[in-house]
PDB file of C-alpha atoms and ligand atoms in Angstrom:
ATOM      1  CA  MET F1341     109.896 111.560  67.990  1.00 90.00           C
ATOM      2  CA  LYS F1342     107.950 108.316  67.647  1.00 96.00           C
ATOM      3  CA  LEU F1343     108.200 105.728  70.429  1.00 97.00           C
ATOM      4  CA  THR F1344     107.261 102.071  70.040  1.00 98.00           C
ATOM      5  CA  PHE F1345     106.103 100.401  73.223  1.00 98.00           C
ATOM      6  CA  ILE F1346     106.312  96.637  73.485  1.00 98.00           C
ATOM      7  CA  GLY F1347     104.047  95.512  76.307  1.00 97.00           C
ATOM      8  CA  ASN F1348     101.044  97.409  77.617  1.00 97.00           C
ATOM      9  CA  GLY F1349     100.989  96.595  81.343  1.00 95.00           C
ATOM     10  CA  ASN F1350     101.322  98.815  84.430  1.00 90.00           C
ATOM     11  CA  MET F1351     104.707 100.341  83.673  1.00 91.00           C
ATOM     12  CA  ALA F1352     103.880 100.942  79.983  1.00 94.00           C
ATOM     13  CA  LYS F1353     100.604 102.674  80.922  1.00 93.00           C
ATOM     14  CA  ALA F1354     102.321 104.997  83.405  1.00 89.00           C
ATOM     15  CA  LEU F1355     104.966 105.929  80.840  1.00 92.00           C
ATOM     16  CA  ILE F1356     102.472 106.403  78.020  1.00 94.00           C
ATOM     17  CA  GLU F1357     100.317 108.708  80.161  1.00 91.00           C
ATOM     18  CA  GLY F1358     103.369 110.847  80.858  1.00 88.00           C
ATOM     19  CA  LEU F1359     104.715 110.806  77.300  1.00 92.00           C
ATOM     20  CA  VAL F1360     101.660 111.112  75.100  1.00 93.00           C
ATOM     21  CA  LYS F1361     101.580 114.919  75.050  1.00 90.00           C
ATOM     22  CA  ASN F1362     105.088 115.195  73.580  1.00 91.00           C
ATOM     23  CA  TYR F1363     105.637 111.981  71.608  1.00 94.00           C
ATOM     24  CA  GLU F1364     103.908 109.978  68.895  1.00 96.00           C
ATOM     25  CA  ILE F1365     103.212 106.586  70.421  1.00 97.00           C
ATOM     26  CA  GLU F1366     102.499 103.129  69.040  1.00 97.00           C
ATOM     27  CA  VAL F1367     101.951 100.162  71.330  1.00 98.00           C
ATOM     28  CA  PHE F1368     102.521  96.497  70.528  1.00 98.00           C
ATOM     29  CA  GLY F1369     100.992  93.900  72.846  1.00 97.00           C
ATOM     30  CA  ARG F1370      99.615  90.413  72.681  1.00 95.00           C
ATOM     31  CA  ASN F1371      96.145  90.939  74.109  1.00 95.00           C
ATOM     32  CA  ARG F1372      93.675  92.696  71.788  1.00 96.00           C
ATOM     33  CA  ALA F1373      91.183  93.421  74.597  1.00 97.00           C
ATOM     34  CA  THR F1374      93.688  95.171  76.915  1.00 97.00           C
ATOM     35  CA  LEU F1375      95.166  97.064  73.936  1.00 97.00           C
ATOM     36  CA  ASN F1376      91.673  98.306  72.995  1.00 97.00           C
ATOM     37  CA  THR F1377      91.033  99.412  76.583  1.00 97.00           C
ATOM     38  CA  LEU F1378      94.303 101.373  76.532  1.00 97.00           C
ATOM     39  CA  LYS F1379      93.343 102.992  73.216  1.00 97.00           C
ATOM     40  CA  GLU F1380      89.939 103.987  74.670  1.00 97.00           C
ATOM     41  CA  THR F1381      91.698 105.629  77.638  1.00 96.00           C
ATOM     42  CA  ILE F1382      94.393 107.349  75.525  1.00 96.00           C
ATOM     43  CA  PRO F1383      92.933 107.815  72.014  1.00 96.00           C
ATOM     44  CA  GLN F1384      96.032 109.542  70.560  1.00 96.00           C
ATOM     45  CA  ILE F1385      98.040 106.279  70.509  1.00 97.00           C
ATOM     46  CA  THR F1386      97.971 103.487  67.934  1.00 98.00           C
ATOM     47  CA  VAL F1387      97.798  99.880  69.126  1.00 98.00           C
ATOM     48  CA  LYS F1388      98.655  96.586  67.448  1.00 97.00           C
ATOM     49  CA  THR F1389      98.861  92.937  68.428  1.00 96.00           C
ATOM     50  CA  ILE F1390     102.218  91.311  67.687  1.00 94.00           C
ATOM     51  CA  ASP F1391     102.070  89.030  64.630  1.00 86.00           C
ATOM     52  CA  GLU F1392     104.407  86.138  63.826  1.00 90.00           C
ATOM     53  CA  THR F1393     107.046  88.734  62.968  1.00 93.00           C
ATOM     54  CA  GLU F1394     107.234  92.512  63.420  1.00 94.00           C
ATOM     55  CA  GLU F1395     109.714  94.743  61.618  1.00 96.00           C
ATOM     56  CA  MET F1396     111.548  96.950  64.120  1.00 97.00           C
ATOM     57  CA  SER F1397     114.063  98.670  61.808  1.00 97.00           C
ATOM     58  CA  GLY F1398     114.663 102.290  62.788  1.00 97.00           C
ATOM     59  CA  LYS F1399     112.222 102.187  65.718  1.00 98.00           C
ATOM     60  CA  ASN F1400     112.824 103.601  69.193  1.00 98.00           C
ATOM     61  CA  ILE F1401     111.579 100.770  71.363  1.00 98.00           C
ATOM     62  CA  ILE F1402     110.447 101.138  74.968  1.00 98.00           C
ATOM     63  CA  LEU F1403     110.578  97.557  76.186  1.00 98.00           C
ATOM     64  CA  CYS F1404     107.947  96.994  78.894  1.00 97.00           C
ATOM     65  CA  VAL F1405     107.414  93.231  79.143  1.00 97.00           C
ATOM     66  CA  LYS F1406     108.355  91.022  82.087  1.00 94.00           C
ATOM     67  CA  PRO F1407     111.968  89.772  81.876  1.00 91.00           C
ATOM     68  CA  TYR F1408     110.831  86.164  81.353  1.00 92.00           C
ATOM     69  CA  SER F1409     108.784  87.215  78.282  1.00 95.00           C
ATOM     70  CA  LEU F1410     111.924  88.200  76.328  1.00 94.00           C
ATOM     71  CA  LEU F1411     112.633  84.638  75.224  1.00 93.00           C
ATOM     72  CA  GLU F1412     109.202  84.207  73.620  1.00 94.00           C
ATOM     73  CA  LEU F1413     109.078  87.756  72.240  1.00 96.00           C
ATOM     74  CA  SER F1414     112.520  88.247  70.721  1.00 95.00           C
ATOM     75  CA  PRO F1415     112.290  85.812  67.751  1.00 96.00           C
ATOM     76  CA  LYS F1416     109.278  87.823  66.508  1.00 96.00           C
ATOM     77  CA  LEU F1417     111.179  91.110  66.304  1.00 97.00           C
ATOM     78  CA  THR F1418     113.096  91.511  63.040  1.00 96.00           C
ATOM     79  CA  GLY F1419     115.428  94.205  61.706  1.00 97.00           C
ATOM     80  CA  GLU F1420     117.681  96.571  63.597  1.00 98.00           C
ATOM     81  CA  ALA F1421     115.916  99.056  65.872  1.00 98.00           C
ATOM     82  CA  ASN F1422     117.380 102.512  66.328  1.00 98.00           C
ATOM     83  CA  ALA F1423     117.281 102.241  70.138  1.00 98.00           C
ATOM     84  CA  VAL F1424     116.017  99.971  72.892  1.00 98.00           C
ATOM     85  CA  TYR F1425     115.052 101.608  76.185  1.00 98.00           C
ATOM     86  CA  SER F1426     114.429  98.747  78.589  1.00 97.00           C
ATOM     87  CA  VAL F1427     112.611  98.898  81.936  1.00 96.00           C
ATOM     88  CA  LEU F1428     113.208  95.200  82.604  1.00 93.00           C
ATOM     89  CA  ALA F1429     114.395  94.596  86.164  1.00 89.00           C
ATOM     90  CA  GLY F1430     117.596  92.572  86.466  1.00 87.00           C
ATOM     91  CA  THR F1431     118.162  92.289  82.701  1.00 92.00           C
ATOM     92  CA  SER F1432     121.620  93.399  81.597  1.00 94.00           C
ATOM     93  CA  ILE F1433     122.413  95.269  78.409  1.00 96.00           C
ATOM     94  CA  GLU F1434     124.411  92.214  77.308  1.00 95.00           C
ATOM     95  CA  SER F1435     121.286  90.101  77.655  1.00 94.00           C
ATOM     96  CA  LEU F1436     119.163  92.683  75.790  1.00 96.00           C
ATOM     97  CA  LYS F1437     121.718  92.648  72.957  1.00 97.00           C
ATOM     98  CA  SER F1438     121.412  88.891  72.657  1.00 96.00           C
ATOM     99  CA  HIS F1439     117.610  89.155  72.273  1.00 96.00           C
ATOM    100  CA  ILE F1440     116.870  92.336  70.302  1.00 97.00           C
ATOM    101  CA  ARG F1441     118.985  93.927  67.589  1.00 97.00           C
ATOM    102  CA  ALA F1442     119.459  97.702  67.933  1.00 98.00           C
ATOM    103  CA  LYS F1443     122.046 100.403  67.285  1.00 98.00           C
ATOM    104  CA  LYS F1444     121.965 101.592  70.924  1.00 98.00           C
ATOM    105  CA  TYR F1445     120.735 100.316  74.262  1.00 98.00           C
ATOM    106  CA  ILE F1446     119.512 101.908  77.476  1.00 98.00           C
ATOM    107  CA  ARG F1447     118.689 100.115  80.709  1.00 97.00           C
ATOM    108  CA  THR F1448     116.463 101.826  83.262  1.00 97.00           C
ATOM    109  CA  MET F1449     114.951 101.099  86.645  1.00 95.00           C
ATOM    110  CA  PRO F1450     111.742 103.023  87.332  1.00 94.00           C
ATOM    111  CA  ASN F1451     109.892 102.587  90.622  1.00 92.00           C
ATOM    112  CA  LEU F1452     106.315 102.246  91.815  1.00 91.00           C
ATOM    113  CA  GLY F1453     105.997 106.046  92.008  1.00 92.00           C
ATOM    114  CA  ALA F1454     105.556 105.893  88.203  1.00 90.00           C
ATOM    115  CA  SER F1455     101.850 105.187  88.780  1.00 86.00           C
ATOM    116  CA  HIS F1456     101.585 108.773  90.143  1.00 91.00           C
ATOM    117  CA  LEU F1457     104.135 110.193  87.667  1.00 90.00           C
ATOM    118  CA  LYS F1458     106.574 110.361  90.602  1.00 93.00           C
ATOM    119  CA  SER F1459     109.027 107.609  89.712  1.00 94.00           C
ATOM    120  CA  MET F1460     112.634 107.843  90.832  1.00 96.00           C
ATOM    121  CA  THR F1461     114.177 106.264  87.731  1.00 97.00           C
ATOM    122  CA  THR F1462     117.817 105.313  87.309  1.00 98.00           C
ATOM    123  CA  ILE F1463     119.281 105.064  83.812  1.00 98.00           C
ATOM    124  CA  THR F1464     122.478 103.807  82.179  1.00 98.00           C
ATOM    125  CA  GLY F1465     123.699 102.632  78.767  1.00 98.00           C
ATOM    126  CA  ASP F1466     124.924 104.205  75.522  1.00 98.00           C
ATOM    127  CA  ILE F1467     125.988 107.738  76.392  1.00 98.00           C
ATOM    128  CA  GLU F1468     124.717 109.076  73.025  1.00 98.00           C
ATOM    129  CA  LEU F1469     121.181 108.372  74.248  1.00 98.00           C
ATOM    130  CA  LYS F1470     121.652 110.005  77.650  1.00 98.00           C
ATOM    131  CA  GLU F1471     119.681 113.193  76.869  1.00 97.00           C
ATOM    132  CA  SER F1472     116.818 111.429  75.094  1.00 96.00           C
ATOM    133  CA  ALA F1473     116.581 108.794  77.866  1.00 97.00           C
ATOM    134  CA  LEU F1474     116.474 111.489  80.552  1.00 97.00           C
ATOM    135  CA  SER F1475     113.754 113.417  78.689  1.00 95.00           C
ATOM    136  CA  ILE F1476     111.657 110.268  78.238  1.00 95.00           C
ATOM    137  CA  PHE F1477     111.873 109.139  81.861  1.00 95.00           C
ATOM    138  CA  ASN F1478     111.582 112.666  83.314  1.00 95.00           C
ATOM    139  CA  GLU F1479     107.984 112.489  82.038  1.00 90.00           C
ATOM    140  CA  ILE F1480     107.166 109.983  84.797  1.00 91.00           C
ATOM    141  CA  GLY F1481     109.012 111.714  87.617  1.00 95.00           C
ATOM    142  CA  ARG F1482     112.667 112.279  88.274  1.00 96.00           C
ATOM    143  CA  SER F1483     115.498 110.411  86.597  1.00 97.00           C
ATOM    144  CA  LEU F1484     119.187 110.018  87.273  1.00 98.00           C
ATOM    145  CA  TRP F1485     121.904 108.961  84.818  1.00 98.00           C
ATOM    146  CA  LEU F1486     124.420 106.497  86.308  1.00 98.00           C
ATOM    147  CA  SER F1487     127.754 105.672  84.739  1.00 97.00           C
ATOM    148  CA  SER F1488     127.531 101.866  84.900  1.00 97.00           C
ATOM    149  CA  GLU F1489     125.170  98.918  85.223  1.00 96.00           C
ATOM    150  CA  ASN F1490     126.894  98.109  88.498  1.00 95.00           C
ATOM    151  CA  GLU F1491     125.760 101.458  89.922  1.00 97.00           C
ATOM    152  CA  LEU F1492     122.283 100.842  88.572  1.00 96.00           C
ATOM    153  CA  ASP F1493     122.188  97.498  90.406  1.00 95.00           C
ATOM    154  CA  ILE F1494     123.120  99.260  93.660  1.00 96.00           C
ATOM    155  CA  ALA F1495     120.587 102.054  93.072  1.00 96.00           C
ATOM    156  CA  THR F1496     117.873  99.470  92.393  1.00 94.00           C
ATOM    157  CA  GLY F1497     118.089  98.454  96.055  1.00 93.00           C
ATOM    158  CA  VAL F1498     117.441 102.074  97.050  1.00 96.00           C
ATOM    159  CA  ALA F1499     114.923 103.565  94.607  1.00 95.00           C
ATOM    160  CA  GLY F1500     113.428 100.377  93.099  1.00 93.00           C
ATOM    161  CA  SER F1501     112.940  98.500  96.366  1.00 94.00           C
ATOM    162  CA  GLY F1502     112.679 101.671  98.467  1.00 96.00           C
ATOM    163  CA  PRO F1503     108.866 101.954  98.408  1.00 95.00           C
ATOM    164  CA  ALA F1504     108.735  98.580 100.208  1.00 96.00           C
ATOM    165  CA  TYR F1505     111.212  99.732 102.867  1.00 98.00           C
ATOM    166  CA  LEU F1506     109.378 103.025 103.413  1.00 97.00           C
ATOM    167  CA  ALA F1507     106.070 101.118 103.553  1.00 97.00           C
ATOM    168  CA  LEU F1508     107.573  99.047 106.378  1.00 98.00           C
ATOM    169  CA  VAL F1509     108.539 102.232 108.220  1.00 98.00           C
ATOM    170  CA  ALA F1510     105.065 103.724 107.660  1.00 98.00           C
ATOM    171  CA  GLU F1511     103.291 100.577 108.829  1.00 98.00           C
ATOM    172  CA  ALA F1512     105.499 100.189 111.897  1.00 98.00           C
ATOM    173  CA  LEU F1513     104.982 103.837 112.955  1.00 98.00           C
ATOM    174  CA  ALA F1514     101.215 103.413 112.611  1.00 98.00           C
ATOM    175  CA  ASP F1515     101.325 100.130 114.555  1.00 98.00           C
ATOM    176  CA  GLY F1516     103.276 101.879 117.312  1.00 98.00           C
ATOM    177  CA  ALA F1517     100.616 104.592 117.516  1.00 98.00           C
ATOM    178  CA  VAL F1518      97.831 101.982 117.664  1.00 98.00           C
ATOM    179  CA  GLN F1519      99.739 100.081 120.352  1.00 98.00           C
ATOM    180  CA  GLN F1520      99.783 103.235 122.476  1.00 98.00           C
ATOM    181  CA  GLY F1521      96.034 103.760 121.997  1.00 98.00           C
ATOM    182  CA  ILE F1522      95.393 105.773 118.817  1.00 98.00           C
ATOM    183  CA  LYS F1523      92.650 104.575 116.431  1.00 98.00           C
ATOM    184  CA  ARG F1524      93.924 102.771 113.286  1.00 98.00           C
ATOM    185  CA  LEU F1525      92.444 105.282 110.848  1.00 98.00           C
ATOM    186  CA  ASP F1526      93.879 108.228 112.772  1.00 98.00           C
ATOM    187  CA  ALA F1527      97.285 106.492 112.870  1.00 98.00           C
ATOM    188  CA  GLN F1528      97.134 106.071 109.095  1.00 98.00           C
ATOM    189  CA  ILE F1529      96.262 109.752 108.564  1.00 98.00           C
ATOM    190  CA  LEU F1530      99.143 110.747 110.863  1.00 98.00           C
ATOM    191  CA  VAL F1531     101.632 108.694 108.860  1.00 98.00           C
ATOM    192  CA  GLN F1532     100.319 109.911 105.488  1.00 98.00           C
ATOM    193  CA  GLY F1533     100.685 113.523 106.616  1.00 98.00           C
ATOM    194  CA  LEU F1534     104.147 112.787 107.958  1.00 98.00           C
ATOM    195  CA  PHE F1535     105.370 111.409 104.605  1.00 98.00           C
ATOM    196  CA  ASP F1536     103.693 114.251 102.724  1.00 97.00           C
ATOM    197  CA  GLY F1537     105.513 116.881 104.769  1.00 98.00           C
ATOM    198  CA  PHE F1538     108.769 114.939 104.737  1.00 98.00           C
ATOM    199  CA  ALA F1539     109.024 114.941 100.916  1.00 96.00           C
ATOM    200  CA  PRO F1540     109.860 118.669 100.611  1.00 97.00           C
ATOM    201  CA  LEU F1541     112.127 118.487 103.671  1.00 98.00           C
ATOM    202  CA  ILE F1542     114.296 115.694 102.276  1.00 97.00           C
ATOM    203  CA  ALA F1543     114.292 117.338  98.830  1.00 95.00           C
ATOM    204  CA  ASN F1544     115.960 120.404 100.333  1.00 96.00           C
ATOM    205  CA  ASP F1545     118.068 119.241 103.265  1.00 97.00           C
ATOM    206  CA  ASN F1546     120.647 116.710 104.316  1.00 97.00           C
ATOM    207  CA  PRO F1547     118.963 113.954 106.437  1.00 97.00           C
ATOM    208  CA  ALA F1548     121.376 114.571 109.331  1.00 97.00           C
ATOM    209  CA  LEU F1549     120.319 118.237 109.490  1.00 98.00           C
ATOM    210  CA  ILE F1550     116.631 117.304 109.517  1.00 98.00           C
ATOM    211  CA  LYS F1551     117.293 114.926 112.418  1.00 97.00           C
ATOM    212  CA  ASP F1552     119.303 117.529 114.345  1.00 97.00           C
ATOM    213  CA  ALA F1553     116.551 120.117 113.818  1.00 97.00           C
ATOM    214  CA  VAL F1554     113.945 117.861 115.457  1.00 97.00           C
ATOM    215  CA  MET F1555     116.040 116.342 118.234  1.00 98.00           C
ATOM    216  CA  SER F1556     116.275 118.611 121.287  1.00 97.00           C
ATOM    217  CA  PRO F1557     118.397 117.687 124.327  1.00 98.00           C
ATOM    218  CA  GLY F1558     116.719 115.116 126.559  1.00 98.00           C
ATOM    219  CA  GLY F1559     113.491 115.397 124.520  1.00 98.00           C
ATOM    220  CA  THR F1560     110.928 113.027 123.068  1.00 98.00           C
ATOM    221  CA  THR F1561     112.659 112.635 119.680  1.00 98.00           C
ATOM    222  CA  ALA F1562     115.960 111.816 121.389  1.00 98.00           C
ATOM    223  CA  ALA F1563     114.185 109.126 123.430  1.00 98.00           C
ATOM    224  CA  GLY F1564     112.515 107.639 120.343  1.00 98.00           C
ATOM    225  CA  TYR F1565     115.710 107.881 118.290  1.00 98.00           C
ATOM    226  CA  ALA F1566     117.664 105.981 120.942  1.00 98.00           C
ATOM    227  CA  ALA F1567     115.112 103.165 120.682  1.00 98.00           C
ATOM    228  CA  LEU F1568     115.708 102.992 116.915  1.00 98.00           C
ATOM    229  CA  GLU F1569     119.470 102.766 117.520  1.00 98.00           C
ATOM    230  CA  ARG F1570     118.946  99.981 120.097  1.00 98.00           C
ATOM    231  CA  GLY F1571     116.910  98.174 117.421  1.00 98.00           C
ATOM    232  CA  ASN F1572     119.800  98.543 114.936  1.00 98.00           C
ATOM    233  CA  VAL F1573     117.470 100.187 112.417  1.00 97.00           C
ATOM    234  CA  ARG F1574     120.304 102.125 110.733  1.00 97.00           C
ATOM    235  CA  SER F1575     122.435  99.024 110.327  1.00 98.00           C
ATOM    236  CA  ALA F1576     119.455  96.962 109.097  1.00 98.00           C
ATOM    237  CA  MET F1577     118.700  99.620 106.438  1.00 97.00           C
ATOM    238  CA  MET F1578     122.321  99.570 105.255  1.00 97.00           C
ATOM    239  CA  ASP F1579     122.248  95.763 105.160  1.00 98.00           C
ATOM    240  CA  ALA F1580     119.028  95.917 103.122  1.00 97.00           C
ATOM    241  CA  ILE F1581     120.837  97.891 100.390  1.00 97.00           C
ATOM    242  CA  GLY F1582     123.748  95.403 100.459  1.00 97.00           C
ATOM    243  CA  ASP F1583     121.502  92.342 100.273  1.00 97.00           C
ATOM    244  CA  ALA F1584     119.333  93.836  97.525  1.00 95.00           C
ATOM    245  CA  TYR F1585     122.488  94.602  95.491  1.00 95.00           C
ATOM    246  CA  ALA F1586     123.757  91.038  95.969  1.00 94.00           C
ATOM    247  CA  LYS F1587     120.380  89.705  94.795  1.00 92.00           C
ATOM    248  CA  ALA F1588     120.363  92.051  91.777  1.00 89.00           C
ATOM    249  CA  LYS F1589     123.774  90.685  90.698  1.00 88.00           C
ATOM    250  CA  GLU F1590     122.601  87.103  91.197  1.00 88.00           C
ATOM    251  CA  LEU F1591     119.422  87.681  89.124  1.00 84.00           C
ATOM    252  CA  LYS F1592     121.382  89.418  86.338  1.00 77.00           C
ATOM    253  CA  GLU F1593     123.574  86.353  85.974  1.00 78.00           C
ATOM    254  CA  LYS F1594     120.477  84.170  85.518  1.00 74.00           C
ATOM    255  CA  ASN F1595     118.807  86.463  82.929  1.00 68.00           C
TER     256      ASN F1595
HETATM  257  N1  LIG R2832     105.718  97.832  88.023  1.00 57.60           N
HETATM  258  C1  LIG R2832     106.805  98.391  88.562  1.00 57.60           C
HETATM  259  O1  LIG R2832     106.757  99.121  89.560  1.00 57.60           O
HETATM  260  C2  LIG R2832     108.150  98.176  87.907  1.00 57.60           C
HETATM  261  C3  LIG R2832     109.262  98.843  88.424  1.00 57.60           C
HETATM  262  C4  LIG R2832     110.489  98.687  87.771  1.00 57.60           C
HETATM  263  C5  LIG R2832     110.599  97.872  86.668  1.00 57.60           C
HETATM  264  N2  LIG R2832     109.511  97.226  86.211  1.00 57.60           N
HETATM  265  C6  LIG R2832     109.679  96.366  85.041  1.00 57.60           C
HETATM  266  O2  LIG R2832     108.689  96.721  84.087  1.00 57.60           O
HETATM  267  C7  LIG R2832     108.416  95.581  83.288  1.00 57.60           C
HETATM  268  C8  LIG R2832     106.928  95.491  83.098  1.00 57.60           C
HETATM  269  O3  LIG R2832     106.317  95.393  84.380  1.00 57.60           O
HETATM  270  P1  LIG R2832     104.769  95.644  84.567  1.00 57.60           P
HETATM  271  O4  LIG R2832     104.546  95.822  86.021  1.00 57.60           O
HETATM  272  O5  LIG R2832     104.305  96.698  83.605  1.00 57.60           O
HETATM  273  O6  LIG R2832     104.224  94.201  84.097  1.00 57.60           O
HETATM  274  P2  LIG R2832     102.802  93.823  83.503  1.00 57.60           P
HETATM  275  O7  LIG R2832     101.754  94.763  84.029  1.00 57.60           O
HETATM  276  O8  LIG R2832     102.612  92.365  83.672  1.00 57.60           O
HETATM  277  O9  LIG R2832     102.961  94.141  81.944  1.00 57.60           O
HETATM  278  C9  LIG R2832     103.666  93.314  81.053  1.00 57.60           C
HETATM  279  C10 LIG R2832     103.061  93.544  79.678  1.00 57.60           C
HETATM  280  O10 LIG R2832     103.814  92.817  78.721  1.00 57.60           O
HETATM  281  C11 LIG R2832     102.904  92.122  77.866  1.00 57.60           C
HETATM  282  N3  LIG R2832     103.568  90.958  77.258  1.00 57.60           N
HETATM  283  C12 LIG R2832     104.064  89.888  77.869  1.00 57.60           C
HETATM  284  N4  LIG R2832     104.600  89.039  76.974  1.00 57.60           N
HETATM  285  C13 LIG R2832     104.434  89.618  75.774  1.00 57.60           C
HETATM  286  C14 LIG R2832     104.781  89.233  74.448  1.00 57.60           C
HETATM  287  N5  LIG R2832     105.397  88.077  74.190  1.00 57.60           N
HETATM  288  N6  LIG R2832     104.470  90.064  73.451  1.00 57.60           N
HETATM  289  C15 LIG R2832     103.851  91.262  73.713  1.00 57.60           C
HETATM  290  N7  LIG R2832     103.478  91.669  74.934  1.00 57.60           N
HETATM  291  C16 LIG R2832     103.783  90.858  75.950  1.00 57.60           C
HETATM  292  C17 LIG R2832     101.798  91.726  78.802  1.00 57.60           C
HETATM  293  O11 LIG R2832     100.660  91.310  78.083  1.00 57.60           O
HETATM  294  P3  LIG R2832      99.436  90.543  78.837  1.00 57.60           P
HETATM  295  O12 LIG R2832      98.532  91.632  79.280  1.00 57.60           O
HETATM  296  O13 LIG R2832      98.842  89.682  77.803  1.00 57.60           O
HETATM  297  O14 LIG R2832     100.023  89.732  79.941  1.00 57.60           O
HETATM  298  C18 LIG R2832     101.627  93.044  79.562  1.00 57.60           C
HETATM  299  O15 LIG R2832     100.904  93.976  78.783  1.00 57.60           O
HETATM  300  C19 LIG R2832     109.016  94.361  84.000  1.00 57.60           C
HETATM  301  O16 LIG R2832     110.108  93.891  83.261  1.00 57.60           O
HETATM  302  C20 LIG R2832     109.467  94.898  85.343  1.00 57.60           C
HETATM  303  O17 LIG R2832     110.689  94.296  85.733  1.00 57.60           O
HETATM  304  C21 LIG R2832     108.297  97.367  86.790  1.00 57.60           C
END
């Protein structure tokens, strides 16, 4: 299958690196120099700057521009594409339909893990494209089909924003270690190792069971855990998902 990327920034590069072994790839961008650099890094692809108009009939488009670029870009795209797979944050399928003509539409939300081919990507849209969308986005990590855009907006607050929340946890744990007298670099190594070992644990177990396995009666974990409860960390995390969802809905109305 041939895929047509529009945009050649960070997200496009991550996807192309994952997809190039199994798909024919052409990339449309607006900057000849960055397109040439991409072609030098991944010679199998073809690259092209977008002219006044570009015929999109029958193409399978992976839309990788910033949401605000749609307005400038869309008048240049003519014809009816076969499919649009969009990675644009906060841009509804209704909005995509008003900008680019296609038979079918998919909306996705990859996350920063894509840069290491470890994205947690959520996907929704025309059910006929479910299998092809999952195979495309499984190339940059793990992907999950959701049954509505509403669910995707909720999931965005978890997987999309999640790296920022986990970075806060990582930084705070390291700061706590430094506060108690551990060197900064050692604190960083401790936290990196912790996250590394936690990934397979959380992939295989319910979080409550992991917590119970570590927390012995009257022990150190129980003491630390009680401090987190006093700080309302659990409730703040739940509020973070609620507030991110509210913001996602607000942004979707604007786009
Ligand atoms: N990065 C993430 O972790 C992440 C996560 C989830 C979703 N997303 C979504 O992914 C999309 C892309 O993000 P990104 O981080 O890859 O952004 P980016 O690095 O800025 O890439 C955007 C690309 O689009 C190109 N572009 C802009 N306007 C264009 C136009 N009119 N015609 C052709 N090309 C055009 C840009 O060209 P120039 O080089 O000339 O500017 C650039 O190559 C965004 O909509 C974002 O919401 C990103």
